Amino acid sequence: MSEVAIVGVGCVGFKSIMPELSYKELMFEAAVKAYEDAGGINPRKDVDAFVTCAEDYWEGFSIFDEFVPDQLGAVLRHLFTVSGDGLLGLANAYMLIKTGHFDIVVLEAHSKASDILTFYDIVAFAMDPVMVRPLGGNPYYIAGMEMNRYLCETGTTIEQCAQVVVKNKRNALANPYAAYGANITLDQVLWSEPCFYPLKKLEISPLSDGCVVMVLASEKVAKKLTDTPIWVEGVGWATETPNLETRDWGRAVYTELAAEMAYKTAGITCPSREIDFVELSDLFAYKELQHLEALKLCKYGEAGMLLEDGIITKDGDLPVNVSGGCLGMGYALEASGMQRLLEVVLQLRGKAEGRQIPDAEVGLAHTWRGIPTATGAVAILSNIKE
Amino acid sequence: MSLEKITDPRNMKHWLGHMETDYRYTLGIAGERFLNEIKENARIMGSKCKKCGVIYVPPRMYCEECFEKLEEWVDLGINGEVYTYTVAYLDREGKRLAEPVIYALITFGDAFGGLVHKLGEVKPEEVWIGMPVEAVFKPPYERKGSITDIKYFKPIQ
């Protein structure tokens, strides 16, 4: 079976609002950059299949799939849409190439969150209509409940969670694709408005607009298109349960299962030794710590100490969210995983400029589909072919 | 991209839309019995798997572990425990609430699952994980077979 490489990336955004572009124009601009980056491929004839990622309600369309071909150069060509995060799309693109029938596959995910006028209503529609929705309220209360249980089970402190925000927003200052870089103090986070106890305002990733397009290729084609192919060593995904009542409120089980799957494909047996840096979902500050544990990069309940010891800072042994994460780049709906993936690719190419991690060889990208889901995905990438 | 410099984002061309959809969500056999028991008898019921013994609440027709059909019903009483909780300060639009609302997951003994609901007759700073609580039902004439027939859960004195 052929190896799979990422050979082109294009990104537009991320910004809190991009009022000058429609969602189609966002996709077009990111696609043009990605095709240029992939050795100047022509989407009208060189691409074997297109995979886009979108969720109807985020877009304000029924059957949004129909509205994506033209802006990618995919009219009358082979395209499907994954109703999920960009990393779930990556898994599909990866599998297509692994079949041996596809040499070049394009992957896309975007966010035009600023077009959504009633964001929390849409999130509320994702909850059980009979058992939960009638209770009303802002559905982000689920995050407050989860954070409370996580702190209770692990002994992680509110200061450790707040420190994640300080770190990631500071990291974002060095990332031109980040919307919410800032130099803030621990006290500013701790004293920001209480929203869903113990969750505070600055611990919640604000929404952002943007789009990422990537070009994936089989081994034989990859080397013709780029000198720096980034190899997809493994992908994994999992859903725990949609039921709030029966899910695990302390552990991110979906991430544990997704990571196991990705590690197995990539042949990784000791993640903390074999992985050089991590990009993961920090949609809420505590999620960075919880996800770090679920990825088996430390024991359950120890991520807060890793943070305190400086291990997951930019200059630490295991840098986490050097891009700024969702807290720094903004929550980009189904493009959130693509933000993580983009940073991993740039780092492994050695093109992350002022935030470059020296000698990075193996990176991990992770995502979570947000409230109220228990779905996550993981990808392992490397710039060295085994 | 526009060739002219944009100085006022309100001048950006846009179109306002509204997605109106109405649904009838079928409760199914397990859901109907569960909500009817709350309405008629003010009690919380679970369904039990004969094979593995797990009791589901809210009840279901099938066991997710054994994939067995569930036909045995168990009365779980009205007392439970706060498994986790939060104090919500924001409303659906993201605006500050005049009075915060406490949401909690209530568990019932060894049953698998629980109920997401509100807490009442308690101040936010008095709530703790593990706190015993009991269901407070609306009066019978106000109940209509909804999860909100339970007004809230309150601490057991």
Coordinates of C-alpha atoms in Angstrom, one line a residue:
Chain A
M1 CA 0.0 0.0 0.0
S2 CA 1.2 3.5 -0.8
E3 CA 2.2 5.9 1.9
V4 CA 0.2 9.1 2.1
A5 CA 1.7 12.6 2.2
I6 CA 0.4 16.1 2.6
V7 CA 2.0 18.1 -0.3
G8 CA 0.1 21.4 -0.3
V9 CA -1.5 23.7 2.2
G10 CA -3.5 26.9 1.9
C11 CA -5.0 29.0 4.7
V12 CA -7.1 32.1 4.7
G13 CA -7.8 33.7 8.1
F14 CA -8.3 33.1 10.9
K15 CA -10.0 36.3 12.0
S16 CA -12.9 37.1 14.3
I17 CA -14.9 38.2 11.3
M18 CA -14.1 38.2 7.5
P19 CA -17.1 40.3 6.2
E20 CA -15.5 40.9 2.8
L21 CA -15.6 37.3 1.7
S22 CA -18.5 34.8 1.3
Y23 CA -17.9 31.2 2.4
K24 CA -17.4 30.3 -1.3
E25 CA -14.7 33.0 -1.7
L26 CA -13.0 31.9 1.5
M27 CA -12.8 28.4 0.1
F28 CA -11.6 29.6 -3.3
E29 CA -8.8 31.7 -1.9
A30 CA -7.5 28.9 0.4
A31 CA -7.8 26.4 -2.5
V32 CA -5.7 28.6 -4.9
K33 CA -3.0 28.8 -2.2
A34 CA -3.0 25.1 -1.6
Y35 CA -2.8 24.2 -5.3
E36 CA 0.0 26.6 -5.8
D37 CA 1.8 25.2 -2.8
A38 CA 1.4 21.6 -4.2
G39 CA 3.6 22.4 -7.2
G40 CA 0.9 24.3 -9.1
I41 CA -1.6 21.4 -9.7
N42 CA -4.6 22.1 -11.8
P43 CA -7.8 21.0 -9.9
R44 CA -9.7 20.7 -13.1
K45 CA -7.7 17.7 -14.2
D46 CA -5.0 16.6 -11.7
V47 CA -7.2 15.9 -8.7
D48 CA -8.8 12.4 -8.4
A49 CA -11.2 13.2 -5.5
F50 CA -12.3 16.1 -3.2
V51 CA -13.3 15.7 0.4
T52 CA -15.0 18.7 2.1
C53 CA -16.1 18.9 5.8
A54 CA -19.2 20.8 6.8
E55 CA -22.2 20.5 9.0
D56 CA -25.5 21.8 7.6
Y57 CA -26.6 23.8 10.5
W58 CA -23.3 25.7 10.8
E59 CA -23.8 26.7 7.2
G60 CA -27.5 27.6 7.2
F61 CA -28.2 25.1 4.4
S62 CA -29.9 21.8 4.1
I63 CA -27.7 19.3 2.2
F64 CA -24.8 21.8 2.1
D65 CA -22.7 19.2 0.1
E66 CA -24.2 20.5 -3.1
F67 CA -22.8 23.9 -2.6
V68 CA -19.1 23.1 -2.5
P69 CA -17.7 22.0 -5.9
D70 CA -17.3 25.2 -8.0
Q71 CA -15.2 27.2 -5.6
L72 CA -12.7 24.3 -5.4
G73 CA -12.4 23.6 -9.1
A74 CA -14.4 20.4 -8.5
V75 CA -17.4 20.9 -10.8
L76 CA -18.4 17.6 -12.6
R77 CA -15.7 15.8 -10.6
H78 CA -15.6 13.3 -7.7
L79 CA -16.5 15.0 -4.4
F80 CA -18.2 14.1 -1.1
T81 CA -18.7 16.0 2.1
V82 CA -18.0 14.6 5.6
S83 CA -20.4 15.9 8.2
G84 CA -17.6 16.4 10.7
D85 CA -14.3 18.0 11.6
G86 CA -11.5 18.4 9.1
L87 CA -9.5 15.6 10.7
L88 CA -12.3 13.2 10.0
G89 CA -12.1 14.4 6.4
L90 CA -8.3 13.6 6.6
A91 CA -9.1 10.1 7.6
N92 CA -11.3 9.7 4.6
A93 CA -8.7 11.3 2.2
Y94 CA -6.1 9.0 3.7
M95 CA -8.2 5.9 3.1
L96 CA -8.9 6.9 -0.5
I97 CA -5.2 7.1 -1.3
K98 CA -4.6 3.9 0.6
T99 CA -7.0 2.0 -1.8
G100 CA -4.5 2.6 -4.6
H101 CA -7.2 4.1 -6.8
F102 CA -6.5 7.7 -6.0
D103 CA -3.2 9.6 -6.3
I104 CA -4.3 13.2 -5.5
V105 CA -7.0 14.0 -3.0
V106 CA -8.0 17.5 -1.9
L107 CA -9.3 18.1 1.6
E108 CA -11.2 21.2 2.7
A109 CA -12.8 22.6 5.9
H110 CA -13.9 26.2 6.7
S111 CA -15.7 28.3 9.2
K112 CA -17.9 31.3 8.5
A113 CA -19.0 31.4 12.1
S114 CA -19.6 35.2 11.9
D115 CA -22.5 34.5 9.6
I116 CA -24.3 32.5 12.4
L117 CA -26.6 34.9 14.2
T118 CA -27.9 32.5 16.8
F119 CA -24.9 30.2 17.5
Y120 CA -26.1 28.8 20.8
D121 CA -29.5 27.9 19.3
I122 CA -27.7 25.6 16.9
V123 CA -25.6 24.0 19.6
A124 CA -28.8 23.5 21.6
F125 CA -30.3 21.7 18.6
A126 CA -27.5 19.1 19.0
M127 CA -28.9 18.0 22.4
D128 CA -31.5 15.3 23.0
P129 CA -34.9 16.8 22.1
V130 CA -36.8 15.0 24.8
M131 CA -34.6 14.6 27.8
V132 CA -32.3 17.7 27.7
R133 CA -33.5 20.4 25.3
P134 CA -36.7 21.2 27.2
L135 CA -34.5 22.4 30.1
G136 CA -33.5 25.3 28.0
G137 CA -30.6 27.6 28.8
N138 CA -27.2 28.1 27.2
P139 CA -25.9 24.7 26.1
Y140 CA -22.4 25.6 27.1
Y141 CA -23.4 24.7 30.6
I142 CA -22.3 21.2 29.6
A143 CA -18.7 22.4 29.5
G144 CA -19.1 23.8 33.0
M145 CA -20.4 20.5 34.3
E146 CA -17.6 18.6 32.6
M147 CA -14.9 20.9 33.9
N148 CA -16.2 20.7 37.4
R149 CA -16.2 16.9 37.4
Y150 CA -12.7 16.8 35.7
L151 CA -11.3 19.1 38.4
C152 CA -13.0 17.0 41.1
E153 CA -11.6 13.7 39.8
T154 CA -8.1 14.8 39.0
G155 CA -7.3 17.5 41.5
T156 CA -6.3 19.8 38.6
T157 CA -6.6 23.4 39.8
I158 CA -8.4 26.4 38.4
E159 CA -5.0 28.1 38.2
Q160 CA -3.6 25.4 36.0
C161 CA -6.6 25.7 33.6
A162 CA -6.2 29.4 33.5
Q163 CA -2.5 29.1 32.8
V164 CA -3.4 27.2 29.5
V165 CA -5.1 30.4 28.3
V166 CA -2.1 32.6 29.2
K167 CA 0.2 30.1 27.3
N168 CA -1.9 29.6 24.2
K169 CA -2.8 33.3 23.7
R170 CA 0.9 34.2 24.1
N171 CA 1.8 31.5 21.5
A172 CA -0.7 32.9 19.1
L173 CA 1.1 36.2 19.0
A174 CA 3.7 34.6 16.8
N175 CA 1.2 33.0 14.5
P176 CA 0.0 35.1 11.6
Y177 CA -3.0 32.8 11.2
A178 CA -4.2 33.4 14.8
A179 CA -7.1 35.8 15.6
Y180 CA -6.8 36.1 19.3
G181 CA -3.1 36.4 20.3
A182 CA -2.7 38.4 23.5
N183 CA -0.2 38.9 26.3
I184 CA -2.4 38.4 29.4
T185 CA -1.8 37.5 33.0
L186 CA -3.1 34.6 35.1
D187 CA -5.1 37.0 37.2
Q188 CA -6.8 38.4 34.1
V189 CA -8.0 34.9 33.2
L190 CA -9.0 34.0 36.8
W191 CA -10.9 37.3 37.2
S192 CA -12.6 37.2 33.8
E193 CA -16.4 36.9 34.0
P194 CA -17.7 33.6 35.5
C195 CA -19.8 32.0 32.7
F196 CA -20.5 28.4 33.6
Y197 CA -18.8 27.7 37.0
P198 CA -16.0 26.9 37.2
L199 CA -15.5 28.0 33.6
K200 CA -14.6 31.6 32.9
K201 CA -15.0 33.9 29.9
L202 CA -11.3 33.9 28.8
E203 CA -11.2 30.1 29.1
I204 CA -13.8 29.7 26.3
S205 CA -12.4 29.9 22.7
P206 CA -14.1 32.7 20.8
L207 CA -15.4 31.8 17.3
S208 CA -13.3 32.7 14.2
D209 CA -13.6 32.7 10.4
G210 CA -11.2 31.1 8.0
C211 CA -10.6 28.2 5.7
V212 CA -7.9 25.6 5.2
V213 CA -7.4 23.5 2.1
M214 CA -4.8 20.7 1.8
V215 CA -3.6 18.5 -1.0
L216 CA -2.8 14.9 -0.3
A217 CA -0.9 12.6 -2.6
S218 CA 0.3 9.0 -2.9
E219 CA 4.0 8.3 -2.5
K220 CA 4.8 8.1 -6.2
V221 CA 3.1 11.4 -6.9
A222 CA 4.1 13.3 -3.7
K223 CA 7.8 13.4 -4.6
K224 CA 7.0 15.0 -8.0
L225 CA 5.0 17.8 -6.4
T226 CA 7.1 18.8 -3.4
D227 CA 10.5 18.4 -1.9
T228 CA 9.0 18.4 1.6
P229 CA 6.2 15.8 1.8
I230 CA 4.7 15.5 5.2
W231 CA 3.8 11.8 5.8
V232 CA 0.5 10.8 7.4
E233 CA 1.7 8.0 9.6
G234 CA -1.6 7.2 11.3
V235 CA -5.2 8.4 11.8
G236 CA -7.8 7.5 14.3
W237 CA -11.3 8.6 15.3
A238 CA -13.9 7.6 17.8
T239 CA -17.3 8.6 19.3
E240 CA -18.0 7.7 22.9
T241 CA -21.8 8.3 23.2
P242 CA -24.3 11.1 22.5
N243 CA -26.0 10.5 25.8
L244 CA -25.0 13.0 28.4
E245 CA -26.3 10.7 31.1
T246 CA -24.0 7.8 30.4
R247 CA -20.8 9.4 29.2
D248 CA -17.6 9.7 31.2
W249 CA -17.5 13.2 32.6
G250 CA -13.9 13.1 33.8
R251 CA -12.0 11.4 31.0
A252 CA -12.1 12.2 27.3
V253 CA -12.7 8.6 26.3
Y254 CA -13.3 9.4 22.6
T255 CA -9.8 10.8 22.5
E256 CA -8.3 7.8 24.2
L257 CA -9.9 5.5 21.6
A258 CA -9.0 7.7 18.6
A259 CA -5.4 8.0 19.9
E260 CA -5.0 4.2 20.3
M261 CA -6.2 3.7 16.8
A262 CA -3.8 6.3 15.4
Y263 CA -0.8 5.1 17.4
K264 CA -1.5 1.5 16.3
T265 CA -1.4 2.5 12.6
A266 CA 1.7 4.7 13.1
G267 CA 3.5 2.0 15.1
I268 CA 3.8 4.3 18.2
T269 CA 4.3 2.4 21.4
C270 CA 5.5 5.2 23.7
P271 CA 3.8 8.4 22.7
S272 CA 5.6 10.7 25.1
R273 CA 9.0 9.7 23.8
E274 CA 8.2 9.3 20.1
I275 CA 6.1 12.5 19.6
D276 CA 8.0 15.8 19.4
F277 CA 5.0 18.3 19.7
V278 CA 1.3 18.3 19.9
E279 CA -1.6 20.4 18.5
L280 CA -4.8 19.5 20.3
S281 CA -8.3 20.8 21.0
D282 CA -8.4 23.5 23.7
L283 CA -11.8 24.7 22.9
F284 CA -12.1 25.2 26.6
A285 CA -8.9 25.7 28.6
Y286 CA -9.4 22.5 30.8
K287 CA -9.8 20.5 27.6
E288 CA -6.1 20.9 26.7
L289 CA -5.2 19.2 30.0
Q290 CA -7.9 16.5 29.7
H291 CA -7.0 15.8 26.1
L292 CA -3.2 15.7 26.8
E293 CA -4.0 12.9 29.3
A294 CA -6.3 11.1 27.0
L295 CA -3.6 11.1 24.3
K296 CA -1.5 9.1 26.9
L297 CA 1.2 11.8 26.9
C298 CA 1.0 11.7 30.7
K299 CA -1.1 10.0 33.3
Y300 CA -4.7 10.9 34.1
G301 CA -4.6 14.0 36.3
E302 CA -1.0 14.9 35.6
A303 CA -1.3 17.3 32.7
G304 CA -1.6 20.3 35.1
M305 CA 1.8 19.5 36.6
L306 CA 3.3 19.1 33.1
L307 CA 2.1 22.7 32.5
E308 CA 3.5 24.0 35.8
D309 CA 6.9 22.4 35.1
G310 CA 7.1 24.2 31.7
I311 CA 7.1 20.9 29.7
I312 CA 4.3 21.9 27.4
T313 CA 5.4 25.5 26.7
K314 CA 7.0 26.5 23.4
D315 CA 10.5 25.8 24.6
G316 CA 9.6 22.7 26.7
D317 CA 10.2 19.0 26.0
L318 CA 6.7 18.5 24.6
P319 CA 5.4 21.8 23.2
V320 CA 1.5 21.9 23.0
N321 CA -0.4 24.3 20.8
V322 CA 2.4 26.4 19.7
S323 CA -0.1 27.7 17.1
G324 CA -2.1 29.2 19.9
G325 CA -4.7 26.4 19.8
C326 CA -8.4 27.2 19.5
L327 CA -8.0 29.7 22.3
G328 CA -5.5 31.7 20.2
M329 CA -6.7 31.0 16.6
G330 CA -10.4 31.0 17.5
Y331 CA -12.9 28.1 17.4
A332 CA -13.3 27.5 13.7
L333 CA -16.1 24.9 13.9
E334 CA -15.3 22.0 11.5
A335 CA -12.0 23.7 10.5
S336 CA -10.7 23.5 14.0
G337 CA -8.9 20.2 13.3
M338 CA -7.5 21.7 10.1
Q339 CA -5.9 24.5 12.2
R340 CA -4.1 21.9 14.3
L341 CA -3.1 19.9 11.2
L342 CA -1.9 23.1 9.4
E343 CA 0.4 23.9 12.3
V344 CA 1.8 20.4 12.4
V345 CA 2.6 20.5 8.6
L346 CA 4.2 23.9 8.9
Q347 CA 6.4 22.8 11.9
L348 CA 7.4 19.6 10.2
R349 CA 8.4 21.5 7.0
G350 CA 10.5 23.9 9.1
K351 CA 8.4 26.8 7.9
A352 CA 6.8 27.9 11.2
E353 CA 9.0 31.0 11.3
G354 CA 9.1 32.8 14.7
R355 CA 7.5 29.9 16.4
Q356 CA 9.5 27.0 14.8
I357 CA 10.2 24.1 17.1
P358 CA 13.8 23.0 16.4
D359 CA 14.4 19.5 15.0
A360 CA 10.7 18.5 15.0
E361 CA 10.2 15.2 13.3
V362 CA 6.9 13.7 14.6
G363 CA 3.8 15.8 15.3
L364 CA 0.3 14.9 16.6
A365 CA -2.9 16.8 15.5
H366 CA -6.0 16.2 17.6
T367 CA -9.5 17.6 17.4
W368 CA -12.8 17.4 19.3
R369 CA -16.2 18.3 17.8
G370 CA -17.2 20.5 20.7
I371 CA -20.3 20.8 22.8
P372 CA -22.2 18.5 23.2
T373 CA -20.3 15.9 21.2
A374 CA -18.1 13.1 22.4
T375 CA -16.3 12.7 19.1
G376 CA -12.6 13.2 18.5
A377 CA -9.9 12.4 15.9
V378 CA -6.1 12.1 15.9
A379 CA -3.5 12.2 13.2
I380 CA 0.2 11.4 13.5
L381 CA 2.5 13.1 11.0
S382 CA 6.2 12.9 10.2
N383 CA 8.8 14.5 7.9
I384 CA 10.8 11.3 7.8
K385 CA 9.7 8.3 5.8
E386 CA 10.2 5.0 7.7
Chain B
M1 CA -11.9 41.0 -2.8
S2 CA -13.2 44.5 -3.2
L3 CA -11.1 47.0 -5.1
E4 CA -12.4 49.8 -2.9
K5 CA -11.4 50.3 0.7
I6 CA -14.1 49.1 3.0
T7 CA -14.5 51.5 6.0
D8 CA -17.9 50.4 7.4
P9 CA -18.6 46.7 7.8
R10 CA -22.3 47.4 7.9
N11 CA -22.1 48.3 4.3
M12 CA -21.1 44.8 3.4
K13 CA -23.7 43.2 1.3
H14 CA -25.5 40.4 3.1
W15 CA -28.9 38.7 3.1
L16 CA -30.7 37.9 6.3
G17 CA -32.2 34.4 6.5
H18 CA -34.3 32.4 8.9
M19 CA -34.4 28.6 9.0
E20 CA -37.8 27.6 10.3
T21 CA -38.3 23.9 11.0
D22 CA -40.8 22.0 13.1
Y23 CA -40.5 18.5 14.2
R24 CA -42.5 15.8 16.0
Y25 CA -40.0 13.7 18.0
T26 CA -41.4 10.3 18.6
L27 CA -40.8 9.2 22.2
G28 CA -40.8 5.5 21.5
I29 CA -41.8 2.7 23.9
A30 CA -39.2 3.4 26.6
G31 CA -39.5 7.2 26.4
E32 CA -43.2 7.1 26.6
R33 CA -43.3 4.8 29.6
F34 CA -40.6 6.9 31.4
L35 CA -42.4 10.2 30.9
N36 CA -45.8 8.7 31.7
E37 CA -44.5 7.3 35.0
I38 CA -43.3 10.8 35.9
K39 CA -46.6 12.3 34.9
E40 CA -49.0 9.8 36.4
N41 CA -47.0 8.4 39.4
A42 CA -44.3 11.0 40.1
R43 CA -41.6 8.3 40.0
I44 CA -38.4 7.8 38.1
M45 CA -38.1 4.5 36.3
G46 CA -35.2 2.6 34.7
S47 CA -35.0 -0.4 32.4
K48 CA -32.9 -3.4 33.3
C49 CA -30.9 -5.8 31.2
K50 CA -31.7 -9.4 32.1
K51 CA -28.3 -10.5 30.8
C52 CA -25.8 -8.2 32.4
G53 CA -28.0 -6.6 35.1
V54 CA -27.3 -3.0 34.1
I55 CA -30.1 -0.5 34.8
Y56 CA -30.5 2.3 32.3
V57 CA -31.8 5.7 33.2
P58 CA -33.2 7.3 31.1
P59 CA -34.6 3.9 30.2
R60 CA -34.0 2.3 26.8
M61 CA -35.4 -0.6 24.8
Y62 CA -31.9 -2.2 24.3
C63 CA -28.7 -2.7 26.2
E64 CA -25.7 -1.0 24.5
E65 CA -23.3 -3.6 25.9
C66 CA -25.2 -6.9 25.3
F67 CA -27.4 -5.6 22.5
E68 CA -30.3 -7.3 24.3
K69 CA -33.9 -6.1 24.3
L70 CA -34.8 -4.7 27.7
E71 CA -38.3 -5.5 29.1
E72 CA -37.8 -5.3 32.9
W73 CA -38.6 -2.0 34.6
V74 CA -37.2 -0.8 37.9
D75 CA -38.5 1.9 40.2
L76 CA -35.6 4.1 41.1
G77 CA -37.4 6.3 43.6
I78 CA -37.0 10.1 43.6
N79 CA -33.7 10.4 45.5
G80 CA -30.4 10.8 43.8
E81 CA -27.0 12.4 44.1
V82 CA -25.2 15.3 42.3
Y83 CA -22.6 13.7 40.1
T84 CA -21.5 17.1 38.7
Y85 CA -22.9 20.5 38.4
T86 CA -22.4 24.0 37.0
V87 CA -23.7 27.5 37.7
A88 CA -24.8 29.1 34.4
Y89 CA -24.5 32.9 34.4
L90 CA -25.4 33.3 30.7
D91 CA -28.6 32.9 28.8
R92 CA -29.1 31.4 25.3
E93 CA -28.0 34.6 23.6
G94 CA -24.9 34.8 25.8
K95 CA -26.3 37.7 27.9
R96 CA -26.0 37.7 31.7
L97 CA -28.9 36.1 33.6
A98 CA -30.5 38.1 36.3
E99 CA -30.5 35.0 38.5
P100 CA -27.9 32.2 37.7
V101 CA -29.3 28.7 37.0
I102 CA -27.7 25.6 38.5
Y103 CA -27.6 22.6 36.2
A104 CA -26.5 19.1 37.4
L105 CA -26.3 15.5 36.4
I106 CA -28.2 13.5 39.0
T107 CA -27.3 9.8 39.4
F108 CA -29.5 7.2 41.1
G109 CA -27.7 4.5 43.1
D110 CA -26.0 1.9 40.9
A111 CA -28.1 2.7 37.8
F112 CA -26.2 3.5 34.6
G113 CA -26.8 7.1 33.6
G114 CA -28.9 9.7 35.3
L115 CA -30.8 12.8 34.5
V116 CA -29.5 16.2 33.5
H117 CA -31.7 18.7 35.3
K118 CA -31.8 21.9 37.3
L119 CA -31.2 22.3 41.1
G120 CA -33.6 24.5 43.2
E121 CA -34.0 25.7 46.7
V122 CA -30.3 25.9 47.1
K123 CA -27.7 28.6 46.7
P124 CA -24.8 28.0 44.1
E125 CA -22.2 28.1 46.9
E126 CA -24.0 25.4 48.9
V127 CA -23.9 22.8 46.1
W128 CA -21.3 20.1 46.2
I129 CA -20.5 17.0 44.1
G130 CA -22.0 14.0 45.9
M131 CA -24.8 16.1 47.5
P132 CA -28.0 14.0 48.1
V133 CA -31.0 15.5 46.3
E134 CA -34.6 14.7 45.6
A135 CA -37.0 15.4 42.7
V136 CA -39.6 18.1 43.2
F137 CA -42.5 17.5 40.9
K138 CA -45.0 19.9 39.5
P139 CA -48.6 19.4 40.8
P140 CA -50.4 16.6 38.9
Y141 CA -52.7 18.9 37.0
E142 CA -49.7 20.8 35.6
R143 CA -47.8 17.7 34.4
K144 CA -47.9 16.9 30.7
G145 CA -45.5 14.1 30.2
S146 CA -42.3 16.1 29.9
I147 CA -38.9 16.0 31.6
T148 CA -39.9 19.5 33.0
D149 CA -42.8 17.8 35.0
I150 CA -39.9 17.6 37.4
K151 CA -39.4 21.2 38.4
Y152 CA -36.0 20.7 39.8
F153 CA -34.0 18.6 42.3
K154 CA -33.5 20.0 45.8
P155 CA -31.1 19.0 48.6
I156 CA -32.5 16.4 51.0
Q157 CA -32.7 18.0 54.4

